[in-house]
Protein backbone atom coordinates (compact mmCIF):
# COMPACT_ATOMS: atom_id res chain seq x y z
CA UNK A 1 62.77 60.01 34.59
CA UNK A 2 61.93 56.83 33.46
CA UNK A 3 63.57 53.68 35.28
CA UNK A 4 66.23 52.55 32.96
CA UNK A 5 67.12 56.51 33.16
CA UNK A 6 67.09 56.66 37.16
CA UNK A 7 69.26 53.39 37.43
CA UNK A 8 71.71 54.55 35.03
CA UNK A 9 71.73 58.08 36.87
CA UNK A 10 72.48 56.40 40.03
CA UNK A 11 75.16 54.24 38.69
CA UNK A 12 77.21 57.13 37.74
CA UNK A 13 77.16 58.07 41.55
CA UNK A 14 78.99 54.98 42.27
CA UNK A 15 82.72 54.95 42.38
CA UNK A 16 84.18 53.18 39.39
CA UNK A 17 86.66 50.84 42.01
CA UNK A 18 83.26 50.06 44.56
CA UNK A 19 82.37 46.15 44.14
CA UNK A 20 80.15 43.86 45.77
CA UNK A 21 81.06 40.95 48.10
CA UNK A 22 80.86 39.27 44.80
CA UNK A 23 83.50 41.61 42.66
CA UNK A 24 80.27 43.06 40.64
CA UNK A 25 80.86 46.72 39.71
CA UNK A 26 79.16 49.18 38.05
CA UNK A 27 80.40 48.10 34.20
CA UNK A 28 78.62 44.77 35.15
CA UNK A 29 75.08 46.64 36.15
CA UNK A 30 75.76 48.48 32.83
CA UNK A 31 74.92 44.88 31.09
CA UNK A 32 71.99 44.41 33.09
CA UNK A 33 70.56 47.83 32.13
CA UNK A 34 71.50 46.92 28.06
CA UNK A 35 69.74 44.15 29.03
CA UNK A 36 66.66 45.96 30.16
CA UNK A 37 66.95 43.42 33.63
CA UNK A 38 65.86 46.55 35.59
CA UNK A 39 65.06 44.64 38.89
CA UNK A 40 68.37 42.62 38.99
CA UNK A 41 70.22 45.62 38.34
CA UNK A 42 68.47 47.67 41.32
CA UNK A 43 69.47 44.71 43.42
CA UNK A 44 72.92 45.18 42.22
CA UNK A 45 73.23 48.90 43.20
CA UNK A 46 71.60 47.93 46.56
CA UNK A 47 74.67 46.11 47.63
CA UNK A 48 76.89 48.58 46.10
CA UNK A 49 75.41 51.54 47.85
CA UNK A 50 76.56 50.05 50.96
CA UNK A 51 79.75 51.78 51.00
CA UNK A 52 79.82 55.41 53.42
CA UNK A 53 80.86 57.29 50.31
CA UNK A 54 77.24 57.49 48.25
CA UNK A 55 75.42 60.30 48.01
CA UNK A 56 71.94 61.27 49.02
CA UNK A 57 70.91 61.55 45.49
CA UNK A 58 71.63 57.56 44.30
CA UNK A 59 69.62 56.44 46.93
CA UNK A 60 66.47 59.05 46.29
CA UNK A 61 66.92 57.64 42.12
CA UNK A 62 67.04 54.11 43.53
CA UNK A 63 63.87 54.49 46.15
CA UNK A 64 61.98 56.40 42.52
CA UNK A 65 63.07 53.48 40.29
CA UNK A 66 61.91 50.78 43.09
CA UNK A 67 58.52 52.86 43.36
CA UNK A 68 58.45 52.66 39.32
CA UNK A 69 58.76 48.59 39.47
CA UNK A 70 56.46 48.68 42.19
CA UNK A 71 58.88 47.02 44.52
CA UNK A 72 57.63 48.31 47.84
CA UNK A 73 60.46 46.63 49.96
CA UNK A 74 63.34 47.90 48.04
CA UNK A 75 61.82 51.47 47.72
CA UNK A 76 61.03 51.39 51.56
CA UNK A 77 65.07 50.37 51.54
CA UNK A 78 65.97 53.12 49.80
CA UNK A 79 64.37 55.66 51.47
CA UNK A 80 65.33 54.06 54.57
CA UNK A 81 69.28 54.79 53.42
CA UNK A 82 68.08 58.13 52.51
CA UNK A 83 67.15 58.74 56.50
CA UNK A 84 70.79 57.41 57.40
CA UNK A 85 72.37 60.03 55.59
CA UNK A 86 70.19 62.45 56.85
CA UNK A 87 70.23 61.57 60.20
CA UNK A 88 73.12 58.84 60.80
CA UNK A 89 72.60 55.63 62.08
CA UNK A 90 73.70 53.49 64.53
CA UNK A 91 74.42 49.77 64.12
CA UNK A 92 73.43 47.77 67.15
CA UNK A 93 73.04 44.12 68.83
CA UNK A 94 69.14 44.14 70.00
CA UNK A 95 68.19 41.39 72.12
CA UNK A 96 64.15 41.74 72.86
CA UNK A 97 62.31 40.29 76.12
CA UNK A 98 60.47 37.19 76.09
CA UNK A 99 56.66 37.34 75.30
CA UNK A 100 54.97 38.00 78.96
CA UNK A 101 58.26 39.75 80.28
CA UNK A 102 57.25 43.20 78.89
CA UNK A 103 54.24 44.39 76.79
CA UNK A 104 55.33 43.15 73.42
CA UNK A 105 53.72 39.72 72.97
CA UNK A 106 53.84 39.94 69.03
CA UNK A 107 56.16 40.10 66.41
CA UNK A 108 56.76 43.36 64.32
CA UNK A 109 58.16 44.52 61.20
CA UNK A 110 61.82 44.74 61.32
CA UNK A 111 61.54 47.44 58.12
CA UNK A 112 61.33 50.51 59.60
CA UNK A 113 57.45 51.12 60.90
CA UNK A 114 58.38 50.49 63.90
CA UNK A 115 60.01 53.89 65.70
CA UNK A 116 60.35 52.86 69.74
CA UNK A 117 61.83 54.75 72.66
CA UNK A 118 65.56 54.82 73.35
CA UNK A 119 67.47 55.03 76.74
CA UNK A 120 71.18 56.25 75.48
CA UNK A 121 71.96 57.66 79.12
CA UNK A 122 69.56 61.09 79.12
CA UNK A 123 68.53 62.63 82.10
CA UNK A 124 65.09 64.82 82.28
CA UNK A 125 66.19 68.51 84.07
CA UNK A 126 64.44 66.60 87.27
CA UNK A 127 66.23 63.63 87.16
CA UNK A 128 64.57 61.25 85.58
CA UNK A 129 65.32 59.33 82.82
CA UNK A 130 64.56 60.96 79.08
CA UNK A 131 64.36 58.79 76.12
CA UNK A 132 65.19 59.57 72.50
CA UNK A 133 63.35 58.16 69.77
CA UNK A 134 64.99 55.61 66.48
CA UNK A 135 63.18 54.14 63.96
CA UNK A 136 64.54 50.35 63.75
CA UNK A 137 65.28 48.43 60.43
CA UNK A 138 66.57 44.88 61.79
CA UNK A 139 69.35 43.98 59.07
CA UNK A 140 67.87 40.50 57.30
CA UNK A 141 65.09 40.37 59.43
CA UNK A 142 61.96 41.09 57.81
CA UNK A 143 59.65 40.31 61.52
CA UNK A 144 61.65 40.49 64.89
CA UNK A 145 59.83 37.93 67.96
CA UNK A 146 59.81 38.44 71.39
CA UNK A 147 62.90 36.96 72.53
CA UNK A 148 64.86 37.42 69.47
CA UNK A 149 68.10 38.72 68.73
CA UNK A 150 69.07 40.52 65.79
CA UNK A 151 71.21 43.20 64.27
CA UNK A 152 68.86 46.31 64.03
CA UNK A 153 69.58 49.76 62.13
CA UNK A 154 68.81 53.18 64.09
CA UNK A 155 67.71 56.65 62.69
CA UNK A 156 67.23 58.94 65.36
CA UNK A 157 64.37 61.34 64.72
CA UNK A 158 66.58 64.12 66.64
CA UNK A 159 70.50 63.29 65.68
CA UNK A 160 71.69 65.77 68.06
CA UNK A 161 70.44 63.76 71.18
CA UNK A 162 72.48 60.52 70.07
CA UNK A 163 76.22 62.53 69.41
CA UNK A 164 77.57 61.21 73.28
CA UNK A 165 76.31 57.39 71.84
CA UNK A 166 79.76 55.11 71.16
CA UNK A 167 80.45 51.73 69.66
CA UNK A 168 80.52 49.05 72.73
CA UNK A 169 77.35 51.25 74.29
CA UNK A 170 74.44 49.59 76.04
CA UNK A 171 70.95 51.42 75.40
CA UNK A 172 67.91 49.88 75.87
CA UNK A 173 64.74 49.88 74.09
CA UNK A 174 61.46 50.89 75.31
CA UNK A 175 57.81 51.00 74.00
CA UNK A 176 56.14 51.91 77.45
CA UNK A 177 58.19 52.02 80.67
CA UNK A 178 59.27 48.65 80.54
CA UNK A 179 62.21 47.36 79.06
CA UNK A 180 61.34 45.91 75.98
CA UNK A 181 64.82 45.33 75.07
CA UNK A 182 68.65 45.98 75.31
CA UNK A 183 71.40 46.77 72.34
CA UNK A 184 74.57 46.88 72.84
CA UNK A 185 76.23 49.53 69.76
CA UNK A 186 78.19 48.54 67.04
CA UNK A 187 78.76 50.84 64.63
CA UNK A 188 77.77 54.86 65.26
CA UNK A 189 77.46 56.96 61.25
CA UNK A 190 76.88 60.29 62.00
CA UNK A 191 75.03 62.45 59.29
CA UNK A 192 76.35 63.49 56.28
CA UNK A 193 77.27 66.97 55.86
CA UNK A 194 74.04 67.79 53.44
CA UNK A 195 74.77 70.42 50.48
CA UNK A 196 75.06 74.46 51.65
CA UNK A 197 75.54 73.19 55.19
C-alpha cells in the first residue's frame, strides 16, 4: 500500500465519535488526505490513536506510512504503540539519580532504545531480589538527564512478570545494581487480547 492508502486504511479503524483534545475527528483527517497533506494527517491519527479502543492493525498502517515519509520518530512511535498492545504498558512517575549518585552520568534517549532493569517486588527462589525488564519511552521527552523527572512509558519484555504491578506502586529502575531511579505507577494497560487468543 501506498501512503495515502495506509492512512486512509487506518482512519477507518478509528471510531467515528473519537476526537482530539482539539475536537478533530476522522472527517477532518479525511480533508487532509484530499488534500494530499500526508504528514499532518499522520500527526492527526497520532493523537487520535490515543484512545484504549484501537486496534493493532492502525498502528502497524501508521508505523508503514511513517516509514514511507521517512519520518523515523513517528514510525519508531508507532511501533512503539504496537508493543503496548502487545505487551501492555504501564504509565509511571520516574525520577532518575543525580549524575555521580549511580552509574548514569549521561543523558539517554527517552524513545524507546533504552530497555533497563525493573524492581516491581520479585524475589529470586534464594531470596534475592529479581528484576524484570521495560523498555522506557519518556512521554514528551525526547533525552531524559540525570536528575530528571519525567513521565516514562513501560513495555515489559515478559508481561506476565508485571500482572501483581498497581497504580500508586513504587518500582525502581536499575541499569547495574544501583538504583538508577524510582517510579512511582500511574496507569497499569494490560495487553490486548490479540486475534485467536
Amino acid at each position: 500500500m501506498d501512503v495515502p492508502e495506509l492512512l486512509e486504511s487506518a482512519s477507518l479503524l478509528v471510531p467515528e465519535e473519537t476526537a482530539t483534545e482539539n475536537d478533530i475527528t476522522v472527517r477532518d483527517i479525511w480533508d487532509y488526505l484530499a488534500h494530499d497533506e500526508w504528514e499532518i494527517a499522520l500527526g492527526l491519527l497520532e493523537e487520535l490513536g490515543d484512545g484504549r479502543s484501537i486496534p493493532l492493525a492502525f498502528w502497524e498502517k501508521l508505523a508503514e506510512a511513517a516509514e514511507q515519509l521517512r519520518l523515523e520518530r513517528s514510525a519508531a512511535w508507532c511501533h512503539w504503540r504496537c508493543s503496548e498492545i502487545r505487551n501492555g504498558v504501564i504509565r509511571a512517575d520516574l525520577k532518575l539519580r543525580p549524575a555521580g549518585a549511580g552509574r548514569r552520568t549521561t543523558p539517554f534517549s527517552g524513545t524507546g532504545v533504552l530497555r533497563p532493569m525493573w524492581d516491581i517486588g520479585h524475589l529470586s527462589p534464594t531470596g534475592e531480589r529479581a528484576v524484570s525488564i521495560a523498555a522506557l519511552w519518556g512521554e514528551s521527552m525526547p533525552i531524559l538527564e540525570p536528575g530528571g523527572q519525567a513521565t516514562v512509558r513501560l513495555v515489559p519484555l515478559t508481561p506476565s512478570h508485571w500482572t501483581h504491578v498497581r497504580s500508586g506502586q513504587q518500582i525502581t529502575m536499575h541499569e547495574d545494581r544501583a538504583v538508577a531511579g524510582i517510579a512511582v505507577v500511574l496507569e497499569v494497560h494490560r495487553p490486548a487480547a490479540m486475534p485467536g487468543e
